[in-house]
Each structure stands twice: as C-alpha cells, then as structure tokens.
Short mmCIF file of C-alpha atoms in Angstrom, two decimals:
data_model
loop_
_atom_site.label_atom_id
_atom_site.label_comp_id
_atom_site.label_asym_id
_atom_site.label_seq_id
_atom_site.Cartn_x
_atom_site.Cartn_y
_atom_site.Cartn_z
CA MET A 1 -0.27 0.09 0.11
CA ASN A 2 1.26 3.25 -1.22
CA HIS A 3 1.20 5.69 2.29
CA LEU A 4 1.48 10.06 1.54
CA PRO A 5 4.06 11.47 3.37
CA THR A 6 3.41 12.95 6.41
CA VAL A 7 3.90 16.35 5.71
CA ASP A 8 1.59 15.57 2.69
CA LEU A 9 -0.86 13.73 5.07
CA THR A 10 -0.78 17.17 7.13
CA ILE A 11 -1.49 19.69 4.54
CA ILE A 12 -4.52 17.47 3.54
CA LEU A 13 -5.71 17.63 6.85
CA ILE A 14 -5.23 21.16 8.20
CA TYR A 15 -7.15 22.29 4.96
CA PHE A 16 -10.32 19.56 5.70
CA ALA A 17 -9.75 21.42 9.28
CA ALA A 18 -10.23 24.66 7.70
CA MET A 19 -12.96 24.07 5.56
CA ILE A 20 -14.96 22.14 8.43
CA ALA A 21 -14.14 24.99 10.45
CA VAL A 22 -15.47 27.66 8.30
CA GLY A 23 -18.73 25.45 8.49
CA ILE A 24 -19.00 25.92 12.45
CA PHE A 25 -17.80 29.63 12.41
CA LEU A 26 -20.78 30.04 9.70
CA SER A 27 -23.34 27.91 11.89
CA GLY A 28 -23.73 30.77 13.97
CA ARG A 29 -24.84 33.05 11.70
CA ASN A 30 -27.47 31.75 10.35
CA LYS A 31 -30.58 32.45 12.28
CA GLY A 32 -33.17 31.39 10.08
CA SER A 33 -33.76 29.96 6.28
CA GLU A 34 -33.06 32.67 4.19
CA GLN A 35 -29.44 33.35 5.67
CA TYR A 36 -29.08 29.58 5.36
CA THR A 37 -30.35 29.08 1.06
CA VAL A 38 -29.26 32.62 0.12
CA ALA A 39 -26.42 34.56 2.67
CA SER A 40 -29.71 37.36 2.91
CA GLY A 41 -28.93 38.27 0.10
CA ALA A 42 -25.51 40.54 1.15
CA ILE A 43 -22.49 38.20 -1.02
CA PRO A 44 -20.22 41.31 -3.08
CA GLY A 45 -20.41 40.49 -7.34
CA TRP A 46 -17.15 39.70 -7.91
CA ALA A 47 -17.29 36.80 -4.69
CA LEU A 48 -20.28 34.96 -6.34
CA GLY A 49 -18.35 35.44 -9.86
CA MET A 50 -15.56 33.26 -7.90
CA SER A 51 -17.86 31.04 -6.52
CA PHE A 52 -19.91 30.12 -10.11
CA TYR A 53 -16.29 29.88 -11.39
CA ALA A 54 -15.14 27.21 -8.44
CA THR A 55 -18.52 24.94 -9.08
CA PHE A 56 -17.58 25.09 -13.30
CA LEU A 57 -14.01 23.70 -11.82
CA SER A 58 -14.99 20.51 -10.55
CA ALA A 59 -12.92 17.65 -10.25
CA ILE A 60 -14.43 16.49 -13.06
CA THR A 61 -12.22 19.14 -15.33
CA PHE A 62 -9.31 18.88 -13.02
CA LEU A 63 -9.30 14.87 -14.15
CA GLY A 64 -11.36 14.71 -16.90
CA ASP A 65 -10.12 17.75 -19.18
CA PRO A 66 -6.39 16.00 -19.12
CA GLY A 67 -7.74 12.46 -19.65
CA LYS A 68 -9.95 13.52 -22.34
CA SER A 69 -6.95 15.60 -24.09
CA PHE A 70 -4.40 12.87 -23.62
CA GLY A 71 -6.30 10.02 -24.90
CA ALA A 72 -7.82 11.52 -27.22
CA ASN A 73 -7.28 15.43 -28.54
CA TRP A 74 -9.21 18.59 -27.48
CA ASN A 75 -12.56 18.57 -29.02
CA SER A 76 -13.73 18.60 -25.67
CA PHE A 77 -12.46 22.22 -25.36
CA VAL A 78 -15.41 22.85 -27.99
CA PHE A 79 -17.78 23.40 -24.56
CA SER A 80 -16.22 25.76 -23.32
CA LEU A 81 -16.51 27.98 -26.38
CA SER A 82 -20.11 27.52 -25.69
CA MET A 83 -20.31 29.60 -22.72
CA PRO A 84 -20.53 32.86 -23.75
CA PHE A 85 -23.05 32.30 -25.71
CA ALA A 86 -25.34 30.43 -22.66
CA ALA A 87 -23.97 33.28 -20.69
CA PHE A 88 -25.56 36.54 -23.09
CA ILE A 89 -28.89 35.01 -22.82
CA ALA A 90 -29.09 34.22 -19.04
CA SER A 91 -27.35 37.34 -17.91
CA ARG A 92 -29.51 39.58 -20.07
CA PHE A 93 -33.24 37.54 -19.53
CA PHE A 94 -32.67 34.53 -16.71
CA VAL A 95 -31.22 36.76 -14.43
CA PRO A 96 -33.35 39.64 -14.14
CA PHE A 97 -36.46 37.73 -14.08
CA TYR A 98 -34.99 35.42 -11.52
CA ARG A 99 -34.31 38.70 -9.20
CA ASN A 100 -37.46 40.03 -9.99
CA SER A 101 -39.80 37.02 -9.11
CA GLU A 102 -37.65 37.75 -5.43
CA ALA A 103 -38.52 33.31 -5.71
CA ILE A 104 -35.60 31.87 -4.08
CA SER A 105 -36.66 28.22 -5.80
CA ALA A 106 -35.91 27.90 -10.11
CA TYR A 107 -39.15 25.87 -10.43
CA THR A 108 -41.54 28.05 -8.70
CA HIS A 109 -42.50 29.97 -11.74
CA LEU A 110 -43.35 26.25 -13.38
CA GLU A 111 -46.12 25.90 -11.14
CA GLU A 112 -47.65 28.79 -12.02
CA ARG A 113 -47.55 28.95 -15.59
CA PHE A 114 -48.46 24.77 -15.70
CA GLY A 115 -49.56 23.67 -12.71
CA PRO A 116 -47.59 21.63 -9.06
CA TRP A 117 -46.58 19.06 -11.80
CA ALA A 118 -44.15 21.08 -13.38
CA ARG A 119 -43.01 22.40 -10.31
CA THR A 120 -42.66 18.57 -9.10
CA TYR A 121 -41.33 17.59 -12.74
CA ALA A 122 -38.50 19.58 -12.61
CA MET A 123 -37.25 18.91 -9.10
CA ILE A 124 -36.99 15.26 -9.59
CA CYS A 125 -35.08 16.23 -12.73
CA PHE A 126 -33.13 19.07 -10.63
CA VAL A 127 -32.04 16.23 -7.67
CA LEU A 128 -31.21 13.71 -10.27
CA ILE A 129 -28.63 15.92 -12.03
CA GLN A 130 -27.25 16.71 -8.97
CA LEU A 131 -26.85 13.21 -7.74
CA ALA A 132 -24.78 12.41 -11.12
CA ARG A 133 -22.94 15.08 -11.09
CA MET A 134 -21.72 15.21 -6.92
CA GLY A 135 -21.32 10.99 -8.07
CA THR A 136 -19.16 11.16 -10.88
CA ILE A 137 -17.13 13.91 -8.68
CA PHE A 138 -16.91 11.39 -5.83
CA TYR A 139 -16.02 9.21 -7.77
CA SER A 140 -12.99 11.13 -9.87
CA ILE A 141 -12.07 11.68 -6.10
CA ALA A 142 -11.42 8.29 -5.54
CA LEU A 143 -9.99 7.57 -8.35
CA THR A 144 -7.04 9.91 -7.76
CA LEU A 145 -6.69 9.28 -3.49
CA LYS A 146 -6.26 5.21 -4.67
CA ALA A 147 -3.35 6.14 -7.23
CA LEU A 148 -2.05 7.72 -4.14
CA THR A 149 -3.02 5.78 -1.02
CA GLY A 150 -4.34 2.61 -2.24
CA TYR A 151 -7.00 2.61 0.60
CA SER A 152 -9.81 1.38 -1.56
CA MET A 153 -12.57 3.60 -3.33
CA PRO A 154 -15.80 3.14 -1.06
CA ALA A 155 -13.28 4.13 1.92
CA ILE A 156 -12.52 7.57 -0.07
CA MET A 157 -15.66 8.67 -1.09
CA ILE A 158 -17.51 7.94 2.16
CA THR A 159 -14.20 10.02 4.61
CA THR A 160 -14.23 12.90 2.45
CA GLY A 161 -18.25 12.87 1.34
CA ILE A 162 -18.09 13.23 5.61
CA CYS A 163 -16.47 16.49 5.66
CA ILE A 164 -17.85 18.53 3.24
CA ILE A 165 -21.50 17.31 4.85
CA VAL A 166 -20.27 18.58 7.63
CA TYR A 167 -19.36 21.58 6.23
CA THR A 168 -22.29 22.19 4.16
CA MET A 169 -24.66 21.51 6.74
CA MET A 170 -23.71 24.13 9.30
CA GLY A 171 -22.53 27.00 7.28
CA GLY A 172 -25.40 26.67 4.55
CA MET A 173 -24.99 29.07 1.36
CA LYS A 174 -22.45 31.45 2.74
CA ALA A 175 -19.72 28.51 3.80
CA VAL A 176 -20.34 28.04 0.29
CA ILE A 177 -19.98 30.88 -0.92
CA TRP A 178 -16.66 32.19 0.99
CA THR A 179 -15.36 28.39 1.07
CA GLU A 180 -15.73 28.26 -2.78
CA VAL A 181 -13.62 31.29 -3.51
CA VAL A 182 -10.74 30.01 -1.51
CA GLN A 183 -10.95 26.86 -3.54
CA ALA A 184 -10.72 28.90 -6.78
CA VAL A 185 -7.42 30.24 -6.11
CA ILE A 186 -6.13 27.12 -4.47
CA LYS A 187 -7.25 24.87 -7.24
CA THR A 188 -6.14 27.32 -9.66
CA LEU A 189 -2.58 27.19 -8.18
CA GLY A 190 -2.34 23.93 -8.16
CA ALA A 191 -3.25 23.42 -11.66
CA LEU A 192 -0.34 25.92 -12.58
CA LEU A 193 1.41 24.14 -10.06
CA ILE A 194 1.12 20.45 -12.11
CA LEU A 195 1.95 21.82 -15.44
CA TYR A 196 4.98 23.71 -14.24
CA LEU A 197 6.66 20.20 -12.54
CA ILE A 198 5.76 18.54 -16.18
CA VAL A 199 7.61 20.75 -18.63
CA SER A 200 10.50 21.22 -15.94
CA ARG A 201 10.78 17.39 -16.47
CA LEU A 202 10.66 17.34 -20.59
CA ASP A 203 13.33 18.07 -22.40
CA GLY A 204 12.87 20.80 -24.82
CA GLY A 205 10.41 22.38 -22.46
CA VAL A 206 6.74 23.86 -23.92
CA ASP A 207 7.84 23.59 -27.70
CA TYR A 208 8.32 20.02 -27.04
CA ILE A 209 4.73 19.49 -25.99
CA ILE A 210 3.79 21.53 -29.25
CA GLU A 211 5.63 19.64 -31.82
CA THR A 212 4.68 16.36 -30.11
CA GLY A 213 0.11 17.63 -29.56
CA LYS A 214 0.86 18.62 -33.95
CA ALA A 215 2.46 15.22 -34.92
CA HIS A 216 -0.41 13.24 -32.81
CA ASP A 217 -3.08 15.51 -34.11
CA LYS A 218 -3.90 16.36 -30.43
CA PHE A 219 -5.01 20.36 -30.55
CA SER A 220 -7.81 19.13 -33.07
CA LEU A 221 -11.31 20.32 -31.63
CA GLY A 222 -12.98 18.15 -34.10
CA SER A 223 -14.35 17.74 -37.46
CA PHE A 224 -16.70 20.59 -38.59
CA LYS A 225 -18.92 18.48 -40.45
CA VAL A 226 -22.42 20.80 -40.29
CA SER A 227 -24.13 17.18 -41.55
CA GLU A 228 -22.71 14.64 -38.86
CA PHE A 229 -24.31 14.47 -35.82
CA SER A 230 -23.41 10.52 -35.11
CA MET A 231 -19.80 11.54 -34.38
CA SER A 232 -18.26 14.59 -31.54
CA THR A 233 -18.34 16.90 -34.20
CA PHE A 234 -17.68 20.62 -33.09
CA TRP A 235 -20.66 21.34 -33.72
CA VAL A 236 -21.98 18.46 -31.68
CA ILE A 237 -19.57 19.28 -28.51
CA PHE A 238 -20.92 23.15 -29.28
CA LEU A 239 -24.50 22.30 -29.74
CA TYR A 240 -24.77 20.37 -26.35
CA GLY A 241 -22.24 22.71 -24.22
CA PHE A 242 -24.88 25.53 -25.12
CA PHE A 243 -27.81 23.66 -23.62
CA ILE A 244 -26.21 22.17 -20.75
CA ASN A 245 -24.84 26.27 -19.97
CA LEU A 246 -27.76 27.42 -20.75
CA ASN A 247 -29.43 24.81 -18.55
CA ASN A 248 -26.55 25.66 -15.98
CA PHE A 249 -27.02 29.38 -16.04
CA GLY A 250 -30.86 29.84 -16.56
CA ILE A 251 -32.88 26.90 -14.99
CA ASP A 252 -30.38 25.16 -12.38
CA GLN A 253 -30.72 26.19 -9.23
CA ASN A 254 -26.97 26.02 -7.78
CA TYR A 255 -27.16 29.14 -10.18
CA ILE A 256 -30.92 30.84 -9.45
CA GLN A 257 -30.36 30.29 -5.53
CA ARG A 258 -27.46 31.98 -6.18
CA TYR A 259 -28.57 34.88 -7.50
CA HIS A 260 -30.20 35.82 -5.23
CA THR A 261 -27.19 35.96 -2.81
CA ALA A 262 -26.18 38.92 -4.79
CA ARG A 263 -26.63 42.62 -3.86
CA ASN A 264 -28.50 43.59 -7.32
CA THR A 265 -29.07 42.15 -10.28
CA ARG A 266 -26.60 43.86 -12.04
CA ASP A 267 -23.73 41.79 -9.69
CA ALA A 268 -25.63 39.02 -10.44
CA SER A 269 -24.83 38.99 -14.13
CA ARG A 270 -21.45 40.49 -13.91
CA SER A 271 -20.95 37.13 -12.16
CA ILE A 272 -21.77 34.95 -15.00
CA TRP A 273 -19.61 36.95 -16.81
CA MET A 274 -17.19 36.60 -14.62
CA CYS A 275 -16.99 32.98 -14.02
CA VAL A 276 -16.92 33.03 -17.98
CA TRP A 277 -13.66 35.16 -18.64
CA PHE A 278 -12.20 32.58 -15.37
CA TYR A 279 -13.35 29.50 -17.14
CA VAL A 280 -12.69 29.11 -20.36
CA PRO A 281 -8.54 30.18 -19.97
CA VAL A 282 -8.22 27.53 -17.43
CA SER A 283 -10.14 24.70 -18.89
CA MET A 284 -7.47 25.61 -21.65
CA LEU A 285 -5.33 25.62 -18.69
CA PHE A 286 -6.25 21.96 -18.08
CA PHE A 287 -6.62 20.52 -21.32
CA PHE A 288 -2.70 21.33 -22.30
CA ILE A 289 -2.11 19.80 -19.36
CA GLY A 290 -3.15 16.12 -21.02
CA THR A 291 -1.27 17.17 -24.05
CA ALA A 292 1.96 17.86 -21.74
CA LEU A 293 1.43 14.65 -20.07
CA TYR A 294 1.20 13.00 -23.55
CA ALA A 295 4.59 14.80 -24.78
CA TYR A 296 5.99 13.54 -21.64
CA TYR A 297 5.38 9.54 -21.47
CA GLN A 298 5.82 9.85 -25.11
CA GLN A 299 9.60 11.03 -24.66
CA HIS A 300 9.66 8.45 -21.33
CA PRO A 301 7.89 5.60 -22.43
CA ASP A 302 9.52 3.28 -19.81
CA LEU A 303 7.67 5.46 -17.12
CA ILE A 304 3.97 5.04 -18.20
CA LEU A 305 4.73 1.16 -18.46
CA PRO A 306 3.48 0.43 -14.85
CA LEU A 307 0.40 2.35 -15.18
CA GLN A 308 0.07 0.55 -18.54
CA GLN A 309 0.61 -2.99 -17.44
CA GLN A 310 -2.13 -2.22 -14.37
CA VAL A 311 -4.82 -1.09 -16.41
CA SER A 312 -4.06 -3.93 -19.06
CA ALA A 313 -4.54 -6.19 -15.75
CA GLU A 314 -7.96 -4.82 -14.56
CA LYS A 315 -9.16 -4.54 -17.85
CA ASN A 316 -8.78 -7.47 -19.39
CA ILE A 317 -7.29 -6.32 -22.79
CA ALA A 318 -3.67 -7.19 -24.56
CA LEU A 319 -1.00 -4.67 -23.59
CA GLY A 320 -0.24 -4.44 -27.54
CA ASN A 321 -4.50 -3.21 -27.89
CA LEU A 322 -4.30 -0.88 -25.07
CA THR A 323 -5.04 2.93 -26.32
CA PRO A 324 -4.35 6.48 -24.43
CA ALA A 325 -8.16 6.77 -24.03
CA ASP A 326 -7.87 3.42 -21.59
CA TYR A 327 -6.27 4.98 -19.01
CA GLY A 328 -6.14 8.34 -19.61
CA ASP A 329 -8.48 9.83 -16.59
CA ARG A 330 -5.53 8.67 -14.81
CA VAL A 331 -2.37 9.67 -15.93
CA LEU A 332 -2.56 12.66 -14.11
CA PRO A 333 -3.18 10.94 -10.26
CA TYR A 334 -0.49 8.36 -11.87
CA PHE A 335 1.87 11.27 -12.26
CA MET A 336 1.33 12.96 -9.05
CA ARG A 337 1.94 9.70 -7.21
CA ASN A 338 5.73 9.61 -8.90
CA GLU A 339 7.00 12.22 -9.49
CA VAL A 340 5.94 15.20 -7.83
CA PRO A 341 7.88 16.19 -4.61
CA ARG A 342 6.92 16.13 -1.37
CA GLY A 343 5.11 18.83 0.39
CA LEU A 344 3.49 20.13 -3.03
CA LEU A 345 1.74 16.63 -3.60
CA GLY A 346 -0.30 17.70 -0.53
CA LEU A 347 -0.68 21.02 -1.60
CA ILE A 348 -1.93 19.59 -4.96
CA ILE A 349 -4.06 16.79 -3.11
CA ALA A 350 -5.39 19.95 -1.76
CA ALA A 351 -6.39 21.23 -5.35
CA ILE A 352 -7.96 18.39 -6.08
CA LEU A 353 -10.07 18.24 -3.28
CA SER A 354 -11.39 22.23 -3.39
CA ALA A 355 -12.32 21.53 -7.07
CA ALA A 356 -14.34 18.41 -5.50
CA MET A 357 -16.10 20.09 -2.61
CA SER A 358 -16.56 23.39 -4.72
CA THR A 359 -19.23 21.58 -6.51
CA MET A 360 -20.60 18.96 -4.53
CA SER A 361 -21.48 21.96 -1.51
CA SER A 362 -23.35 24.00 -3.53
CA GLY A 363 -25.12 21.17 -5.44
CA MET A 364 -25.96 19.43 -1.84
CA ASN A 365 -27.55 22.96 -0.13
CA SER A 366 -29.23 23.76 -3.62
CA SER A 367 -31.17 20.15 -3.23
CA ALA A 368 -31.87 20.83 0.27
CA THR A 369 -33.24 23.87 -0.34
CA VAL A 370 -35.47 22.68 -3.52
CA PHE A 371 -36.29 19.94 -1.10
CA LEU A 372 -38.08 22.66 1.65
CA LYS A 373 -39.09 24.54 -1.22
CA ASP A 374 -41.10 22.47 -3.96
CA ILE A 375 -41.82 19.53 -1.37
CA TYR A 376 -41.78 20.21 2.56
CA LEU A 377 -43.56 24.04 2.65
CA ARG A 378 -45.01 22.97 -0.55
CA TYR A 379 -47.50 19.65 0.69
CA PHE A 380 -46.71 18.33 4.06
CA ASN A 381 -46.39 21.86 6.19
CA LYS A 382 -46.81 25.52 4.14
CA ASP A 383 -46.94 27.28 7.75
CA ALA A 384 -43.50 25.76 9.06
CA SER A 385 -42.06 27.60 11.67
CA SER A 386 -38.02 29.24 11.08
CA LYS A 387 -36.38 25.84 13.80
CA VAL A 388 -38.54 24.01 11.80
CA GLN A 389 -37.51 24.70 8.19
CA MET A 390 -33.53 24.76 8.80
CA ARG A 391 -34.13 21.63 10.62
CA VAL A 392 -35.46 20.01 7.18
CA LEU A 393 -33.07 21.74 5.13
CA TYR A 394 -29.73 19.64 7.78
CA VAL A 395 -31.46 16.47 7.24
CA ALA A 396 -32.30 17.25 3.05
CA THR A 397 -28.64 18.21 3.55
CA ALA A 398 -27.27 15.04 4.88
CA VAL A 399 -29.50 12.64 3.02
CA MET A 400 -28.09 13.83 -0.65
CA GLY A 401 -24.76 13.68 0.38
CA VAL A 402 -25.21 10.10 1.55
CA LEU A 403 -26.83 9.70 -1.65
CA ALA A 404 -23.87 10.93 -3.64
CA ILE A 405 -21.56 8.63 -1.77
CA SER A 406 -24.18 5.35 -2.99
CA PHE A 407 -24.59 7.07 -6.37
CA GLY A 408 -20.17 7.66 -6.95
CA ILE A 409 -19.83 4.10 -5.65
CA GLY A 410 -22.26 2.80 -8.60
CA MET A 411 -20.24 4.40 -10.81
CA ILE A 412 -16.56 2.79 -10.07
CA GLY A 413 -14.54 1.13 -13.61
CA VAL A 414 -16.59 3.69 -16.16
CA LYS A 415 -14.07 4.18 -18.70
CA SER A 416 -14.14 8.10 -19.05
CA LEU A 417 -14.91 11.10 -16.02
CA LEU A 418 -15.73 13.08 -18.50
CA ASP A 419 -17.85 11.28 -20.86
CA ALA A 420 -20.07 9.65 -18.23
CA TRP A 421 -20.94 12.87 -16.56
CA TRP A 422 -21.98 14.01 -19.96
CA LYS A 423 -23.63 11.30 -21.25
CA LEU A 424 -25.89 11.29 -17.83
CA ALA A 425 -26.08 15.44 -17.74
CA GLY A 426 -27.77 14.98 -21.63
CA ILE A 427 -30.15 13.03 -20.07
CA PHE A 428 -31.94 14.17 -17.19
CA SER A 429 -31.30 18.16 -18.54
CA GLY A 430 -33.22 17.55 -21.78
CA GLY A 431 -36.35 17.01 -20.16
CA ILE A 432 -36.29 20.22 -17.95
CA LEU A 433 -34.54 23.31 -19.97
CA GLY A 434 -36.91 22.30 -22.85
CA LEU A 435 -40.23 23.30 -20.13
CA PHE A 436 -38.50 26.43 -18.95
CA LEU A 437 -38.41 27.40 -22.37
CA LEU A 438 -41.29 26.98 -23.32
CA GLY A 439 -42.59 28.14 -20.28
CA LEU A 440 -40.73 31.97 -20.91
CA LEU A 441 -41.38 31.66 -24.50
CA ALA A 442 -44.57 30.75 -26.23
CA ARG A 443 -46.96 32.47 -23.11
CA LYS A 444 -49.73 31.38 -25.55
CA ALA A 445 -48.80 27.28 -24.37
CA ARG A 446 -51.26 25.56 -21.38
CA ASN A 447 -51.16 23.11 -19.23
CA ILE A 448 -52.38 20.65 -21.44
CA GLU A 449 -49.83 21.52 -23.82
CA ALA A 450 -47.16 21.02 -21.62
CA ALA A 451 -47.61 17.96 -20.69
CA ILE A 452 -48.32 16.15 -23.76
CA ALA A 453 -44.82 18.17 -24.75
CA VAL A 454 -43.14 16.66 -22.24
CA ILE A 455 -44.45 13.09 -22.36
CA ILE A 456 -42.96 13.15 -25.89
CA GLY A 457 -40.13 14.80 -25.13
CA VAL A 458 -39.09 11.98 -22.20
CA LEU A 459 -40.12 9.79 -24.71
CA VAL A 460 -37.60 10.75 -26.95
CA ILE A 461 -35.09 11.38 -24.47
CA ILE A 462 -35.41 7.01 -23.82
CA TRP A 463 -35.95 5.90 -27.42
CA ILE A 464 -32.15 8.16 -27.75
CA THR A 465 -30.51 7.04 -24.92
CA PHE A 466 -31.59 2.67 -25.06
CA SER A 467 -32.08 2.61 -28.97
CA ARG A 468 -28.50 0.95 -29.49
CA GLN A 469 -29.58 -1.29 -27.10
CA LEU A 470 -32.39 -2.83 -29.17
CA PRO A 471 -32.51 -6.56 -30.60
CA ASP A 472 -31.78 -6.82 -34.12
CA SER A 473 -35.16 -7.66 -35.07
CA TYR A 474 -35.87 -4.29 -34.24
CA ALA A 475 -32.91 -2.06 -35.67
CA TRP A 476 -34.91 0.11 -37.52
CA LEU A 477 -35.71 1.83 -34.13
CA ARG A 478 -32.24 2.70 -33.39
CA THR A 479 -30.85 5.45 -33.73
CA ASN A 480 -27.00 6.87 -34.56
CA LEU A 481 -27.51 10.34 -33.48
CA HIS A 482 -24.60 11.21 -30.82
CA ALA A 483 -24.97 10.45 -26.97
CA ASN A 484 -24.55 14.38 -26.22
CA MET A 485 -26.69 15.52 -28.59
CA THR A 486 -30.04 13.69 -26.23
CA ILE A 487 -30.57 17.18 -24.34
CA VAL A 488 -30.08 18.87 -27.86
CA ILE A 489 -33.18 17.07 -29.57
CA GLY A 490 -34.64 16.40 -26.17
CA THR A 491 -35.10 19.90 -25.64
CA LEU A 492 -36.03 20.94 -28.74
CA THR A 493 -38.55 18.22 -28.91
CA ILE A 494 -40.43 19.54 -25.97
CA PHE A 495 -40.17 22.78 -26.84
CA LEU A 496 -41.68 22.52 -30.60
CA THR A 497 -43.98 20.27 -29.90
CA GLY A 498 -45.48 22.46 -27.06
CA LYS A 499 -45.76 25.74 -29.40
CA PHE A 500 -47.05 23.98 -31.83
CA LEU A 501 -50.04 22.01 -30.12
CA ALA A 502 -50.94 25.80 -28.73
CA GLY A 503 -50.11 26.97 -32.15
CA LEU A 504 -53.32 24.38 -33.62
CA ARG A 505 -55.67 24.90 -30.48
CA LEU A 506 -55.47 29.10 -31.34
CA PHE A 507 -56.09 27.99 -34.75
CA GLY A 508 -58.72 25.90 -33.93
CA SER A 509 -60.20 28.47 -31.76
CA ALA A 510 -59.92 31.42 -34.38
CA GLN A 511 -62.14 28.76 -37.10
CA ASP A 512 -64.32 28.11 -34.64
CA ALA A 513 -65.12 31.79 -33.18
CA PRO A 514 -68.76 33.19 -34.13
CA GLY A 515 -69.37 36.46 -36.21
CA LYS A 516 -66.45 36.59 -37.91
CA PRO A 517 -65.93 39.52 -40.87
CA ALA A 518 -64.54 37.16 -43.68
CA GLN A 519 -67.62 34.35 -42.60
CA LYS A 520 -69.55 37.88 -43.11
CA ASN A 521 -68.46 39.00 -46.53
CA SER A 522 -68.92 35.41 -48.15
CA HIS A 523 -72.03 35.56 -48.40
#
C-alpha cells in the first residue's frame, strides 16, 4: 500500500479542518432559512463570480479534461467555447427574471405557468442531475486518492463525503460561497503547479509539447462537418455545451439560488461573465496539461509502462491493444504519485479536493433548498416555523450527501469521467430545459400542451439513450445520433411540440369563433 508522506498528509488534514472550521464559524450566524439558503442577499458580485467559477471547475474538469486530451484531443474543449453564448442569454434575460420574481426556488415559476406537476417534475430532474454530478465527482476523488494512497475507493468517498456534508450542513450558502472563493484560488494554483512540474521535466519544454501535440493531432477540435451528428464533431460538442450551459446558468437551482445572494441584479449578471472569463482559459490550461502529459510519456515511455500493465490486467485488454483513452483519467494521479515532490503533493491533492468540494457543497445546499421549498413547504407543512425549516434543510443536506456517495460508488469502473458525466447530464437536463423555454417563450402554451410535450420529449430522450440496446429485430428503431445530442433533441422536442400544440389550439379557436367579418363577406 502506498502511504502519503507525513508532510503531505498534514497539509490535507489542515485543509479539511479549515473547511469544517468555516462551517462551524458560520453556523452560529444562520438565524433562519433565508440566511441559510441565500446568505441574506449580502454577497459581493466578485465573490459570487468566483463561486460560480469554482463550481464549474470541479474535479471532473481537474481529472476529466486532461484525461480526454491525453486519450484523444481537444474536441471536448469546444464545450468551454460555447459558454459565452449561453452566458449572454442568461445574464440578459434569466437573471433579471429571477431577481424580479424573488422566488428562491427556480421551479416556482413552472407551477404558476403549468401547475404543480411541472414544478415537481422539474425538481426531480434537478435532483437527478445533482446526484449524477456529485456521484461523478466523488468517483473522481476516489480515483485520484486510491492511486496515491492505496485505500479503497468506497472508503475514500465516505470519508471525504462526511467532511463535505458537515461543513455544508452547518454553514449554509454563506459557507458554500466563501469556501468556494478560497477553493477557486487553490485549484487554479494547483493546475499551474502541475503544468510547471511537467514542463520542467521535459527536454524541450513547451516547444516539445506543441510539436508532439501537432504530430499526434492532439490539438484538434473535431470535424467541422455541419451535417454529421453521429460523431463527436465540433458542432455536436458546441450544441451540447450551449444547451448544458444554458441549463446551468438559466434554470439550475445551483445558480438561480446564488443569483439571490447578490446585492443587486447588476452584480448577479456580472458574476456570470466573471465565471466565463475565468473558466474558459483555465479549462484550456487543463487540456494543455493532458497534452503535456502525453508528450512527457512519449519522451519517457518506460515511465508509463507500470500503469499500462495495471490497466491491461484490470480491464483484460492485451497490452498491445491498449490505447491512451483506456487509461487517460488515471495519468494525472499516476504522474502525481511518481513525479511530484513531497510537500507539493499535499498541496495538489488539496487543490483536487477543493475542486470536488466546491461543486458538491453547492449541490447539496441547493438540493436541500429545493426539497424545502418545492416539497416540504408545498405539500407537507406550508406554515413551518423557522426552526423546523432549518431542521429540514439539515436533514435534506445530509441525505443528498449520502445518496451522492452511493451514486459515486456505483460508478466505479467507468471508462471516462467526462463522457460519463456528459451523458448523464444530457439525459436528465433535456427534459427540463425545454419545459422552461416553453413557459418563458411560448406565452400561449397551457397546461395540457406542456404535459403532452414533456411526455413526448421524455420518450424521445429514452429512445436516443437506449435505442442502441434494442435487439436486431428492432434495428430499424435504432438511432445513430451521438449521446451528446440527447439534451439538444430533447429540449427542442419539448419546446417545439408545446408551441405547435398551442398554435393548433389557437388556430382551432379562431376557426370556431362566431361572427367573423370574413364569414360575413363570403355571403
């Protein structure tokens, strides 16, 4: 078993203790559910922007982006390039809408438009998205720490999960935001440190990385064929990124809730752009780290052989048939274990932990808020006292944490962190974004049209997701659409179906209306 040096272990324990201390310090300041969920609307815009950036820069980015660029190319970076387009729409239209509505839950609007079913449906989709996101992040933490310490992955998930649950449950949204500000700085510095260590060990430095990347087509953003939707082309990833980021900035409770923590609408809108301007170049940094690792092990192939042999044995793949994609997610933890000096290793692990904890803490808090606002107060006890509401928030936070840990344990063995998360996000997000757009943009759409549109949209999402598993006798029902098109097709199906049905109703009403001038003139 590999044990971390004492100095590195001490750094990690100090980091954990500091995060829990923040939660304990702020717990005494949460006098009610408003302070716990939206920090009384007293968060400065710059801190909110750093918080958004920290949420985006999760452990999936920290490990998944280098893993993808090591195993393939920069095609997945197109996701980041789509962010400014989604940010423009969200800051221009969604933020003012939510700030003016003053509803902490992002899904109150859906009940007002289409009835209780729409609010509950959206809430369920959101919780599933959060479980998928947090479970993937727990898995990424375990994947890293197992390579460094040798401890079992379930044990790592449970230990880190307890820490995150404690400081999130005690500190509320204020703890989430201010710890994320610190975590944003830590993980950015951690990424820069990793790149420095790789470059310093390469003969030729950055020039060699660029030469190797070009020679092996590592900087490719994918095919630019507009008509090709069965492969991971530039446009498939761009469309996926646009819809996912619109979902994040526009309807995800994680973000909607934090818009209300800002002092005013202007600060809330600016925080989105601050997140974009930080995240896009830093995500490029992580893709470059993956390419740098590829160049490093091209220059030192003997150093990567033990990892290749391990993966070959675990996956029962002949060593000669092994591809970089088969072990891409493991390369960064492997490099850290073997090449990073003592002391610095603890700092980098703390950076990875901060990348994970920032996203999960906000996910737990927002999920608890949704449960309180959309389930408990809506269906069980609308007149609950402040004390009872706080108790519900504490319990819901803990329950979401435990479920996320369980989800992460269930993910052990997936091939690619980024691919797994993107697929799950596309499935769960496609059915909710279309309904939101229908409610906001199709003002004539009613309850019945929305319900039919959601049913059809969910069926389409199920078809895209599972049609490849159909037996040969039903091969004609299979689709060749790439999995990342799920949210695109699902969203457009719900929105366009609802709008079309509303148009049919209005057309039929106009045809049946008595006393039309056109009818009088026809006699």
